[in-house]
GROMACS .gro file of N, CA and C in nm:
model
  528
    1MET      N    1   0.085  -0.122   0.002
    1MET     CA    2  -0.002  -0.001   0.000
    1MET      C    3   0.086   0.125  -0.001
    2ALA      N    4   0.189   0.125   0.075
    2ALA     CA    5   0.283   0.237   0.087
    2ALA      C    6   0.351   0.263  -0.043
    3ILE      N    7   0.390   0.159  -0.117
    3ILE     CA    8   0.452   0.170  -0.248
    3ILE      C    9   0.358   0.236  -0.347
    4LEU      N   10   0.233   0.193  -0.346
    4LEU     CA   11   0.131   0.247  -0.433
    4LEU      C   12   0.113   0.399  -0.408
    5LEU      N   13   0.110   0.436  -0.282
    5LEU     CA   14   0.097   0.579  -0.243
    5LEU      C   15   0.220   0.661  -0.287
    6ILE      N   16   0.338   0.603  -0.278
    6ILE     CA   17   0.459   0.672  -0.320
    6ILE      C   18   0.459   0.692  -0.475
    7VAL      N   19   0.416   0.583  -0.549
    7VAL     CA   20   0.410   0.593  -0.693
    7VAL      C   21   0.310   0.699  -0.732
    8ALA      N   22   0.192   0.695  -0.670
    8ALA     CA   23   0.084   0.799  -0.706
    8ALA      C   24   0.132   0.937  -0.678
    9LEU      N   25   0.200   0.958  -0.565
    9LEU     CA   26   0.252   1.090  -0.529
    9LEU      C   27   0.363   1.133  -0.631
   10GLY      N   28   0.448   1.040  -0.672
   10GLY     CA   29   0.549   1.068  -0.773
   10GLY      C   30   0.488   1.112  -0.904
   11VAL      N   31   0.383   1.041  -0.953
   11VAL     CA   32   0.316   1.078  -1.078
   11VAL      C   33   0.254   1.216  -1.064
   12PHE      N   34   0.193   1.242  -0.950
   12PHE     CA   35   0.131   1.376  -0.927
   12PHE      C   36   0.236   1.485  -0.932
   13VAL      N   37   0.347   1.470  -0.863
   13VAL     CA   38   0.450   1.571  -0.861
   13VAL      C   39   0.510   1.588  -1.002
   14TYR      N   40   0.536   1.478  -1.069
   14TYR     CA   41   0.591   1.486  -1.203
   14TYR      C   42   0.500   1.565  -1.299
   15SER      N   43   0.371   1.534  -1.292
   15SER     CA   44   0.274   1.598  -1.376
   15SER      C   45   0.263   1.744  -1.343
   16TYR      N   46   0.264   1.778  -1.217
   16TYR     CA   47   0.253   1.916  -1.176
   16TYR      C   48   0.376   1.996  -1.227
   17LEU      N   49   0.499   1.939  -1.208
   17LEU     CA   50   0.619   2.011  -1.252
   17LEU      C   51   0.632   2.019  -1.399
   18ASN      N   52   0.564   1.939  -1.474
   18ASN     CA   53   0.569   1.939  -1.623
   18ASN      C   54   0.451   1.993  -1.685
   19ASP      N   55   0.383   2.087  -1.622
   19ASP     CA   56   0.261   2.156  -1.672
   19ASP      C   57   0.145   2.055  -1.699
   20GLY      N   58   0.147   1.943  -1.630
   20GLY     CA   59   0.048   1.840  -1.649
   20GLY      C   60  -0.094   1.886  -1.614
   21PHE      N   61  -0.106   1.995  -1.536
   21PHE     CA   62  -0.241   2.038  -1.490
   21PHE      C   63  -0.286   2.169  -1.564
   22GLN      N   64  -0.210   2.209  -1.662
   22GLN     CA   65  -0.250   2.326  -1.738
   22GLN      C   66  -0.328   2.279  -1.862
   23LYS      N   67  -0.419   2.361  -1.906
   23LYS     CA   68  -0.489   2.331  -2.032
   23LYS      C   69  -0.388   2.330  -2.145
   24PRO      N   70  -0.401   2.237  -2.241
   24PRO     CA   71  -0.309   2.241  -2.354
   24PRO      C   72  -0.323   2.369  -2.434
   25LYS      N   73  -0.213   2.418  -2.484
   25LYS     CA   74  -0.212   2.539  -2.568
   25LYS      C   75  -0.284   2.524  -2.698
   26SER      N   76  -0.287   2.404  -2.749
   26SER     CA   77  -0.352   2.373  -2.879
   26SER      C   78  -0.440   2.246  -2.857
   27PRO      N   79  -0.552   2.261  -2.791
   27PRO     CA   80  -0.636   2.139  -2.756
   27PRO      C   81  -0.688   2.071  -2.882
   28LYS      N   82  -0.708   1.940  -2.869
   28LYS     CA   83  -0.769   1.858  -2.976
   28LYS      C   84  -0.917   1.885  -2.990
   29LYS      N   85  -0.963   1.878  -3.111
   29LYS     CA   86  -1.106   1.902  -3.135
   29LYS      C   87  -1.148   1.810  -3.255
   30THR      N   88  -1.267   1.755  -3.243
   30THR     CA   89  -1.330   1.683  -3.347
   30THR      C   90  -1.463   1.750  -3.377
   31VAL      N   91  -1.484   1.785  -3.507
   31VAL     CA   92  -1.614   1.843  -3.549
   31VAL      C   93  -1.678   1.744  -3.646
   32SER      N   94  -1.810   1.732  -3.629
   32SER     CA   95  -1.883   1.636  -3.715
   32SER      C   96  -1.998   1.708  -3.781
   33PHE      N   97  -2.041   1.652  -3.892
   33PHE     CA   98  -2.160   1.702  -3.964
   33PHE      C   99  -2.231   1.581  -4.020
   34LYS      N  100  -2.361   1.582  -4.002
   34LYS     CA  101  -2.441   1.470  -4.051
   34LYS      C  102  -2.572   1.526  -4.107
   35VAL      N  103  -2.605   1.490  -4.231
   35VAL     CA  104  -2.735   1.523  -4.287
   35VAL      C  105  -2.773   1.402  -4.375
   36ASP      N  106  -2.891   1.358  -4.359
   36ASP     CA  107  -2.938   1.237  -4.434
   36ASP      C  108  -2.832   1.126  -4.414
   37ASP      N  109  -2.777   1.076  -4.521
   37ASP     CA  110  -2.678   0.964  -4.505
   37ASP      C  111  -2.534   1.014  -4.525
   38LEU      N  112  -2.511   1.146  -4.528
   38LEU     CA  113  -2.373   1.201  -4.539
   38LEU      C  114  -2.321   1.225  -4.396
   39LYS      N  115  -2.201   1.176  -4.376
   39LYS     CA  116  -2.131   1.198  -4.247
   39LYS      C  117  -1.987   1.250  -4.278
   40LEU      N  118  -1.960   1.364  -4.220
   40LEU     CA  119  -1.828   1.429  -4.230
   40LEU      C  120  -1.765   1.447  -4.092
   41GLU      N  121  -1.637   1.438  -4.086
   41GLU     CA  122  -1.567   1.459  -3.958
   41GLU      C  123  -1.429   1.519  -3.984
   42VAL      N  124  -1.392   1.617  -3.901
   42VAL     CA  125  -1.259   1.677  -3.904
   42VAL      C  126  -1.201   1.666  -3.764
   43PHE      N  127  -1.076   1.615  -3.755
   43PHE     CA  128  -0.999   1.612  -3.633
   43PHE      C  129  -0.882   1.713  -3.649
   44TYR      N  130  -0.862   1.797  -3.551
   44TYR     CA  131  -0.753   1.894  -3.557
   44TYR      C  132  -0.717   1.945  -3.421
   45ASN      N  133  -0.606   2.017  -3.412
   45ASN     CA  134  -0.564   2.082  -3.288
   45ASN      C  135  -0.578   2.233  -3.308
   46ARG      N  136  -0.623   2.304  -3.199
   46ARG     CA  137  -0.666   2.442  -3.210
   46ARG      C  138  -0.565   2.539  -3.150
   47PRO      N  139  -0.466   2.583  -3.227
   47PRO     CA  140  -0.377   2.687  -3.163
   47PRO      C  141  -0.445   2.821  -3.139
   48SER      N  142  -0.395   2.896  -3.044
   48SER     CA  143  -0.450   3.028  -3.016
   48SER      C  144  -0.363   3.146  -3.063
   49LYS      N  145  -0.422   3.257  -3.082
   49LYS     CA  146  -0.352   3.369  -3.133
   49LYS      C  147  -0.254   3.423  -3.023
   50ARG      N  148  -0.299   3.438  -2.900
   50ARG     CA  149  -0.216   3.479  -2.786
   50ARG      C  150  -0.131   3.604  -2.818
   51GLY      N  151  -0.192   3.698  -2.886
   51GLY     CA  152  -0.126   3.830  -2.913
   51GLY      C  153  -0.028   3.824  -3.028
   52ARG      N  154  -0.015   3.710  -3.095
   52ARG     CA  155   0.082   3.697  -3.203
   52ARG      C  156   0.019   3.736  -3.338
   53GLU      N  157   0.106   3.780  -3.426
   53GLU     CA  158   0.061   3.801  -3.564
   53GLU      C  159   0.058   3.667  -3.630
   54ILE      N  160  -0.058   3.631  -3.697
   54ILE     CA  161  -0.077   3.496  -3.743
   54ILE      C  162  -0.031   3.480  -3.891
   55PHE      N  163  -0.119   3.524  -3.981
   55PHE     CA  164  -0.096   3.499  -4.123
   55PHE      C  165   0.009   3.594  -4.180
   56GLY      N  166   0.108   3.538  -4.249
   56GLY     CA  167   0.218   3.614  -4.299
   56GLY      C  168   0.331   3.620  -4.199
   57ALA      N  169   0.313   3.563  -4.082
   57ALA     CA  170   0.415   3.561  -3.977
   57ALA      C  171   0.426   3.420  -3.911
   58LEU      N  172   0.348   3.395  -3.811
   58LEU     CA  173   0.351   3.258  -3.750
   58LEU      C  174   0.313   3.156  -3.853
   59VAL      N  175   0.216   3.181  -3.938
   59VAL     CA  176   0.183   3.093  -4.048
   59VAL      C  177   0.225   3.170  -4.173
   60PRO      N  178   0.342   3.138  -4.231
   60PRO     CA  179   0.393   3.213  -4.346
   60PRO      C  180   0.301   3.200  -4.469
   61TYR      N  181   0.298   3.306  -4.545
   61TYR     CA  182   0.227   3.301  -4.672
   61TYR      C  183   0.301   3.214  -4.774
   62ASN      N  184   0.224   3.154  -4.862
   62ASN     CA  185   0.278   3.073  -4.978
   62ASN      C  186   0.365   2.955  -4.935
   63GLU      N  187   0.342   2.903  -4.813
   63GLU     CA  188   0.409   2.782  -4.765
   63GLU      C  189   0.302   2.688  -4.712
   64VAL      N  190   0.326   2.560  -4.726
   64VAL     CA  191   0.232   2.459  -4.677
   64VAL      C  192   0.224   2.467  -4.523
   65TRP      N  193   0.099   2.473  -4.478
   65TRP     CA  194   0.069   2.473  -4.330
   65TRP      C  195  -0.002   2.347  -4.297
   66ARG      N  196   0.023   2.292  -4.181
   66ARG     CA  197  -0.045   2.169  -4.138
   66ARG      C  198  -0.189   2.189  -4.100
   67THR      N  199  -0.233   2.317  -4.103
   67THR     CA  200  -0.375   2.355  -4.083
   67THR      C  201  -0.414   2.318  -3.942
   68GLY      N  202  -0.350   2.378  -3.848
   68GLY     CA  203  -0.373   2.353  -3.703
   68GLY      C  204  -0.238   2.342  -3.635
   69ALA      N  205  -0.235   2.262  -3.533
   69ALA     CA  206  -0.112   2.239  -3.457
   69ALA      C  207  -0.095   2.086  -3.431
   70ASN      N  208   0.023   2.050  -3.392
   70ASN     CA  209   0.052   1.911  -3.345
   70ASN      C  210   0.023   1.806  -3.456
   71GLU      N  211  -0.072   1.715  -3.427
   71GLU     CA  212  -0.100   1.607  -3.524
   71GLU      C  213  -0.149   1.668  -3.657
   72ALA      N  214  -0.133   1.586  -3.762
   72ALA     CA  215  -0.189   1.634  -3.891
   72ALA      C  216  -0.340   1.636  -3.881
   73THR      N  217  -0.402   1.737  -3.939
   73THR     CA  218  -0.547   1.755  -3.942
   73THR      C  219  -0.603   1.649  -4.039
   74THR      N  220  -0.715   1.588  -3.997
   74THR     CA  221  -0.777   1.486  -4.089
   74THR      C  222  -0.921   1.528  -4.122
   75PHE      N  223  -0.961   1.486  -4.239
   75PHE     CA  224  -1.097   1.508  -4.291
   75PHE      C  225  -1.148   1.374  -4.336
   76GLU      N  226  -1.268   1.333  -4.293
   76GLU     CA  227  -1.324   1.203  -4.332
   76GLU      C  228  -1.467   1.222  -4.382
   77THR      N  229  -1.496   1.152  -4.494
   77THR     CA  230  -1.629   1.154  -4.552
   77THR      C  231  -1.667   1.010  -4.587
   78ASN      N  232  -1.800   0.982  -4.561
   78ASN     CA  233  -1.846   0.846  -4.598
   78ASN      C  234  -1.904   0.843  -4.738
   79LYS      N  235  -1.913   0.955  -4.804
   79LYS     CA  236  -1.969   0.968  -4.939
   79LYS      C  237  -1.875   1.051  -5.029
   80ALA      N  238  -1.875   1.022  -5.154
   80ALA     CA  239  -1.796   1.107  -5.248
   80ALA      C  240  -1.852   1.248  -5.248
   81LEU      N  241  -1.759   1.343  -5.258
   81LEU     CA  242  -1.801   1.486  -5.256
   81LEU      C  243  -1.743   1.556  -5.379
   82LYS      N  244  -1.811   1.664  -5.418
   82LYS     CA  245  -1.758   1.757  -5.513
   82LYS      C  246  -1.705   1.876  -5.441
   83ILE      N  247  -1.580   1.910  -5.462
   83ILE     CA  248  -1.523   2.025  -5.393
   83ILE      C  249  -1.474   2.121  -5.501
   84VAL      N  250  -1.546   2.236  -5.515
   84VAL     CA  251  -1.531   2.326  -5.626
   84VAL      C  252  -1.560   2.244  -5.755
   85ASN      N  253  -1.452   2.216  -5.833
   85ASN     CA  254  -1.473   2.139  -5.958
   85ASN      C  255  -1.414   2.002  -5.952
   86ASP      N  256  -1.359   1.961  -5.834
   86ASP     CA  257  -1.288   1.835  -5.823
   86ASP      C  258  -1.373   1.738  -5.742
   87SER      N  259  -1.351   1.606  -5.768
   87SER     CA  260  -1.420   1.502  -5.693
   87SER      C  261  -1.326   1.439  -5.584
   88LEU      N  262  -1.387   1.417  -5.468
   88LEU     CA  263  -1.317   1.357  -5.358
   88LEU      C  264  -1.394   1.232  -5.322
   89GLU      N  265  -1.330   1.114  -5.338
   89GLU     CA  266  -1.391   0.988  -5.300
   89GLU      C  267  -1.414   0.974  -5.151
   90ALA      N  268  -1.505   0.892  -5.109
   90ALA     CA  269  -1.526   0.860  -4.968
   90ALA      C  270  -1.394   0.810  -4.909
   91GLY      N  271  -1.362   0.855  -4.790
   91GLY     CA  272  -1.237   0.808  -4.724
   91GLY      C  273  -1.189   0.908  -4.623
   92LYS      N  274  -1.068   0.882  -4.573
   92LYS     CA  275  -1.002   0.972  -4.476
   92LYS      C  276  -0.879   1.034  -4.535
   93TYR      N  277  -0.867   1.160  -4.518
   93TYR     CA  278  -0.758   1.237  -4.584
   93TYR      C  279  -0.695   1.327  -4.477
   94THR      N  280  -0.570   1.366  -4.503
   94THR     CA  281  -0.512   1.476  -4.422
   94THR      C  282  -0.536   1.605  -4.495
   95LEU      N  283  -0.551   1.712  -4.418
   95LEU     CA  284  -0.596   1.842  -4.475
   95LEU      C  285  -0.477   1.939  -4.457
   96TRP      N  286  -0.434   2.003  -4.565
   96TRP     CA  287  -0.325   2.096  -4.564
   96TRP      C  288  -0.369   2.224  -4.632
   97THR      N  289  -0.306   2.333  -4.606
   97THR     CA  290  -0.338   2.459  -4.669
   97THR      C  291  -0.213   2.536  -4.706
   98ILE      N  292  -0.226   2.619  -4.803
   98ILE     CA  293  -0.117   2.714  -4.837
   98ILE      C  294  -0.186   2.849  -4.834
   99PRO      N  295  -0.179   2.924  -4.723
   99PRO     CA  296  -0.245   3.052  -4.710
   99PRO      C  297  -0.167   3.165  -4.779
  100ASN      N  298  -0.240   3.262  -4.834
  100ASN     CA  299  -0.180   3.392  -4.866
  100ASN      C  300  -0.289   3.495  -4.831
  101ASP      N  301  -0.261   3.619  -4.859
  101ASP     CA  302  -0.349   3.725  -4.815
  101ASP      C  303  -0.480   3.736  -4.888
  102THR      N  304  -0.490   3.679  -5.010
  102THR     CA  305  -0.615   3.688  -5.086
  102THR      C  306  -0.686   3.554  -5.109
  103ALA      N  307  -0.611   3.443  -5.108
  103ALA     CA  308  -0.670   3.312  -5.129
  103ALA      C  309  -0.588   3.204  -5.059
  104TRP      N  310  -0.653   3.091  -5.026
  104TRP     CA  311  -0.587   2.977  -4.971
  104TRP      C  312  -0.601   2.860  -5.066
  105GLN      N  313  -0.489   2.783  -5.085
  105GLN     CA  314  -0.506   2.657  -5.150
  105GLN      C  315  -0.535   2.551  -5.044
  106VAL      N  316  -0.641   2.480  -5.061
  106VAL     CA  317  -0.678   2.375  -4.963
  106VAL      C  318  -0.652   2.242  -5.026
  107ILE      N  319  -0.579   2.155  -4.959
  107ILE     CA  320  -0.527   2.028  -5.014
  107ILE      C  321  -0.581   1.909  -4.937
  108PHE      N  322  -0.639   1.815  -5.004
  108PHE     CA  323  -0.681   1.688  -4.939
  108PHE      C  324  -0.580   1.587  -4.984
  109ASN      N  325  -0.509   1.526  -4.890
  109ASN     CA  326  -0.396   1.435  -4.919
  109ASN      C  327  -0.436   1.295  -4.872
  110ALA      N  328  -0.412   1.191  -4.954
  110ALA     CA  329  -0.457   1.055  -4.921
  110ALA      C  330  -0.370   0.987  -4.813
  111LYS      N  331  -0.256   1.037  -4.783
  111LYS     CA  332  -0.168   0.973  -4.685
  111LYS      C  333  -0.200   1.018  -4.545
  112GLN      N  334  -0.195   0.925  -4.451
  112GLN     CA  335  -0.214   0.958  -4.310
  112GLN      C  336  -0.074   0.978  -4.243
  113TYR      N  337  -0.062   1.085  -4.173
  113TYR     CA  338   0.069   1.122  -4.109
  113TYR      C  339   0.039   1.134  -3.957
  114GLU      N  340   0.129   1.076  -3.875
  114GLU     CA  341   0.109   1.081  -3.734
  114GLU      C  342   0.121   1.220  -3.679
  115TRP      N  343   0.206   1.303  -3.736
  115TRP     CA  344   0.231   1.434  -3.685
  115TRP      C  345   0.228   1.531  -3.800
  116GLY      N  346   0.212   1.663  -3.778
  116GLY     CA  347   0.201   1.756  -3.881
  116GLY      C  348   0.330   1.803  -3.942
  117VAL      N  349   0.439   1.801  -3.865
  117VAL     CA  350   0.566   1.847  -3.909
  117VAL      C  351   0.675   1.753  -3.870
  118ASP      N  352   0.789   1.759  -3.945
  118ASP     CA  353   0.906   1.681  -3.915
  118ASP      C  354   0.972   1.740  -3.790
  119HIS      N  355   1.000   1.660  -3.690
  119HIS     CA  356   1.053   1.712  -3.567
  119HIS      C  357   1.192   1.777  -3.579
  120THR      N  358   1.266   1.737  -3.674
  120THR     CA  359   1.405   1.792  -3.688
  120THR      C  360   1.407   1.917  -3.779
  121THR      N  361   1.332   1.917  -3.890
  121THR     CA  362   1.338   2.032  -3.983
  121THR      C  363   1.217   2.128  -3.955
  122LEU      N  364   1.118   2.086  -3.885
  122LEU     CA  365   0.996   2.163  -3.858
  122LEU      C  366   0.920   2.197  -3.989
  123LYS      N  367   0.948   2.122  -4.094
  123LYS     CA  368   0.876   2.138  -4.216
  123LYS      C  369   0.755   2.041  -4.223
  124PRO      N  370   0.645   2.082  -4.285
  124PRO     CA  371   0.528   1.990  -4.294
  124PRO      C  372   0.566   1.856  -4.359
  125LEU      N  373   0.501   1.756  -4.304
  125LEU     CA  374   0.529   1.620  -4.354
  125LEU      C  375   0.454   1.582  -4.483
  126ARG      N  376   0.371   1.669  -4.529
  126ARG     CA  377   0.286   1.640  -4.652
  126ARG      C  378   0.377   1.600  -4.769
  127GLU      N  379   0.335   1.494  -4.837
  127GLU     CA  380   0.404   1.446  -4.956
  127GLU      C  381   0.309   1.479  -5.071
  128PRO      N  382   0.346   1.572  -5.162
  128PRO     CA  383   0.255   1.618  -5.268
  128PRO      C  384   0.206   1.511  -5.363
  129ASN      N  385   0.280   1.399  -5.379
  129ASN     CA  386   0.239   1.292  -5.472
  129ASN      C  387   0.114   1.220  -5.415
  130PHE      N  388   0.076   1.249  -5.290
  130PHE     CA  389  -0.046   1.186  -5.234
  130PHE      C  390  -0.163   1.282  -5.239
  131ASP      N  391  -0.145   1.405  -5.293
  131ASP     CA  392  -0.256   1.503  -5.304
  131ASP      C  393  -0.363   1.448  -5.397
  132VAL      N  394  -0.488   1.452  -5.360
  132VAL     CA  395  -0.595   1.406  -5.449
  132VAL      C  396  -0.683   1.519  -5.496
  133VAL      N  397  -0.699   1.623  -5.408
  133VAL     CA  398  -0.775   1.738  -5.446
  133VAL      C  399  -0.705   1.867  -5.397
  134LYS      N  400  -0.690   1.964  -5.483
  134LYS     CA  401  -0.633   2.093  -5.447
  134LYS      C  402  -0.727   2.197  -5.503
  135VAL      N  403  -0.778   2.286  -5.418
  135VAL     CA  404  -0.872   2.390  -5.461
  135VAL      C  405  -0.826   2.525  -5.405
  136LEU      N  406  -0.854   2.631  -5.478
  136LEU     CA  407  -0.821   2.766  -5.434
  136LEU      C  408  -0.948   2.835  -5.390
  137VAL      N  409  -0.950   2.886  -5.266
  137VAL     CA  410  -1.068   2.958  -5.217
  137VAL      C  411  -1.027   3.098  -5.168
  138PRO      N  412  -1.114   3.192  -5.187
  138PRO     CA  413  -1.081   3.330  -5.148
  138PRO      C  414  -1.082   3.350  -4.997
  139VAL      N  415  -0.998   3.443  -4.950
  139VAL     CA  416  -0.997   3.485  -4.809
  139VAL      C  417  -1.104   3.589  -4.787
  140LYS      N  418  -1.174   3.572  -4.678
  140LYS     CA  419  -1.274   3.673  -4.634
  140LYS      C  420  -1.218   3.737  -4.504
  141LYS      N  421  -1.208   3.870  -4.503
  141LYS     CA  422  -1.169   3.936  -4.382
  141LYS      C  423  -1.296   3.949  -4.293
  142ILE      N  424  -1.281   3.924  -4.167
  142ILE     CA  425  -1.396   3.932  -4.077
  142ILE      C  426  -1.375   4.046  -3.979
  143ASP      N  427  -1.481   4.099  -3.924
  143ASP     CA  428  -1.472   4.222  -3.843
  143ASP      C  429  -1.443   4.197  -3.695
  144HIS      N  430  -1.410   4.073  -3.659
  144HIS     CA  431  -1.372   4.047  -3.521
  144HIS      C  432  -1.254   3.942  -3.522
  145VAL      N  433  -1.190   3.931  -3.408
  145VAL     CA  434  -1.075   3.841  -3.400
  145VAL      C  435  -1.122   3.704  -3.347
  146VAL      N  436  -1.087   3.599  -3.416
  146VAL     CA  437  -1.109   3.464  -3.371
  146VAL      C  438  -0.982   3.424  -3.298
  147GLU      N  439  -0.986   3.410  -3.166
  147GLU     CA  440  -0.871   3.382  -3.083
  147GLU      C  441  -0.812   3.244  -3.110
  148GLN      N  442  -0.898   3.147  -3.124
  148GLN     CA  443  -0.852   3.008  -3.139
  148GLN      C  444  -0.889   2.954  -3.274
  149PHE      N  445  -0.791   2.897  -3.347
  149PHE     CA  446  -0.819   2.843  -3.480
  149PHE      C  447  -0.941   2.755  -3.473
  150THR      N  448  -1.031   2.776  -3.571
  150THR     CA  449  -1.159   2.704  -3.569
  150THR      C  450  -1.190   2.645  -3.708
  151ILE      N  451  -1.224   2.521  -3.713
  151ILE     CA  452  -1.273   2.453  -3.831
  151ILE      C  453  -1.417   2.411  -3.797
  152ALA      N  454  -1.508   2.436  -3.892
  152ALA     CA  455  -1.650   2.405  -3.876
  152ALA      C  456  -1.716   2.366  -4.008
  153PHE      N  457  -1.836   2.318  -4.000
  153PHE     CA  458  -1.920   2.296  -4.117
  153PHE      C  459  -2.032   2.396  -4.110
  154ASP      N  460  -2.066   2.462  -4.222
  154ASP     CA  461  -2.173   2.558  -4.226
  154ASP      C  462  -2.270   2.515  -4.331
  155ASN      N  463  -2.395   2.492  -4.295
  155ASN     CA  464  -2.499   2.452  -4.388
  155ASN      C  465  -2.617   2.553  -4.375
  156SER      N  466  -2.592   2.669  -4.325
  156SER     CA  467  -2.701   2.762  -4.292
  156SER      C  468  -2.773   2.820  -4.410
  157THR      N  469  -2.716   2.810  -4.526
  157THR     CA  470  -2.780   2.861  -4.651
  157THR      C  471  -2.821   2.748  -4.742
  158ASP      N  472  -2.835   2.627  -4.695
  158ASP     CA  473  -2.857   2.508  -4.776
  158ASP      C  474  -2.742   2.477  -4.872
  159ASN      N  475  -2.636   2.548  -4.855
  159ASN     CA  476  -2.511   2.516  -4.925
  159ASN      C  477  -2.410   2.478  -4.817
  160LEU      N  478  -2.341   2.368  -4.837
  160LEU     CA  479  -2.250   2.317  -4.736
  160LEU      C  480  -2.109   2.370  -4.758
  161PHE      N  481  -2.051   2.422  -4.652
  161PHE     CA  482  -1.913   2.469  -4.659
  161PHE      C  483  -1.833   2.410  -4.542
  162LEU      N  484  -1.708   2.387  -4.569
  162LEU     CA  485  -1.606   2.358  -4.468
  162LEU      C  486  -1.541   2.494  -4.443
  163THR      N  487  -1.550   2.543  -4.316
  163THR     CA  488  -1.499   2.673  -4.293
  163THR      C  489  -1.374   2.666  -4.200
  164MET      N  490  -1.287   2.762  -4.211
  164MET     CA  491  -1.172   2.774  -4.125
  164MET      C  492  -1.155   2.922  -4.096
  165ALA      N  493  -1.139   2.953  -3.969
  165ALA     CA  494  -1.126   3.090  -3.924
  165ALA      C  495  -1.024   3.103  -3.818
  166TRP      N  496  -0.946   3.211  -3.824
  166TRP     CA  497  -0.846   3.244  -3.718
  166TRP      C  498  -0.803   3.388  -3.740
  167ASP      N  499  -0.783   3.451  -3.629
  167ASP     CA  500  -0.744   3.595  -3.631
  167ASP      C  501  -0.859   3.672  -3.698
  168ASN      N  502  -0.838   3.742  -3.804
  168ASN     CA  503  -0.946   3.817  -3.872
  168ASN      C  504  -0.969   3.761  -4.014
  169VAL      N  505  -0.944   3.629  -4.031
  169VAL     CA  506  -0.949   3.569  -4.164
  169VAL      C  507  -1.042   3.449  -4.155
  170LYS      N  508  -1.122   3.429  -4.261
  170LYS     CA  509  -1.207   3.313  -4.274
  170LYS      C  510  -1.207   3.267  -4.419
  171ILE      N  511  -1.208   3.131  -4.435
  171ILE     CA  512  -1.221   3.075  -4.569
  171ILE      C  513  -1.339   2.980  -4.567
  172GLU      N  514  -1.402   2.962  -4.684
  172GLU     CA  515  -1.513   2.869  -4.696
  172GLU      C  516  -1.488   2.780  -4.816
  173VAL      N  517  -1.481   2.648  -4.796
  173VAL     CA  518  -1.460   2.553  -4.901
  173VAL      C  519  -1.594   2.488  -4.931
  174PRO      N  520  -1.647   2.509  -5.053
  174PRO     CA  521  -1.780   2.455  -5.088
  174PRO      C  522  -1.774   2.303  -5.105
  175LEU      N  523  -1.869   2.231  -5.042
  175LEU     CA  524  -1.880   2.085  -5.052
  175LEU      C  525  -2.019   2.052  -5.105
  176LYS      N  526  -2.022   1.960  -5.205
  176LYS     CA  527  -2.151   1.915  -5.261
  176LYS      C  528  -2.148   1.762  -5.265
   0.00000   0.00000   0.00000
C-alpha cells in the first residue's frame, strides 16, 4: 500500500512540475456534420492567437501549413464529394493549406501522417504525390478576431461549406 501511495505521489508531482495540470495550448477538437446519409468529420488541434501576428508571420504566406497544430489535421467523408470542380472519393484524408493574403489553396492528401511536421526540420510532412484534391478559395476578412483556430461545417444557407477561421481571416470550402 505504501509503495502504491509513493508511486501515485510521484506521478502527481511529475505531472505538476511538467505543466500536466494546465490546459493544452492547442487542444484537440473533432467536429462532425451529418445530414441524411452524409457523415463528415474533421480532427484537428486548435492553436490560439495569444497576441501573435498569425498569417504572414506565425503561419507564413505561400508555404504549406499543417492547418492547425501538433498532429496532422484529418478530414473524413463516408460519401464522395464535389469540392469546387474536383471530386473527392469517400475516405479519410489529411488536410493541408497554403495561405496567402487573398486566397488559400486547400489540399486533401490521401496519406495519413502521425504528426503535422518533421521534428528535426519543422517542415510539414505532406508528400505532394499523395494530393488528391487541391482547390483555391478566397480569403474573407472578418470584423472580429477569432482567438482560437476554428474549423467548422456551415450549412446555414442550404449550401454546405467547410470553414476555417483564425485571427481576422475566414475561408469557406464549398462541398457538394
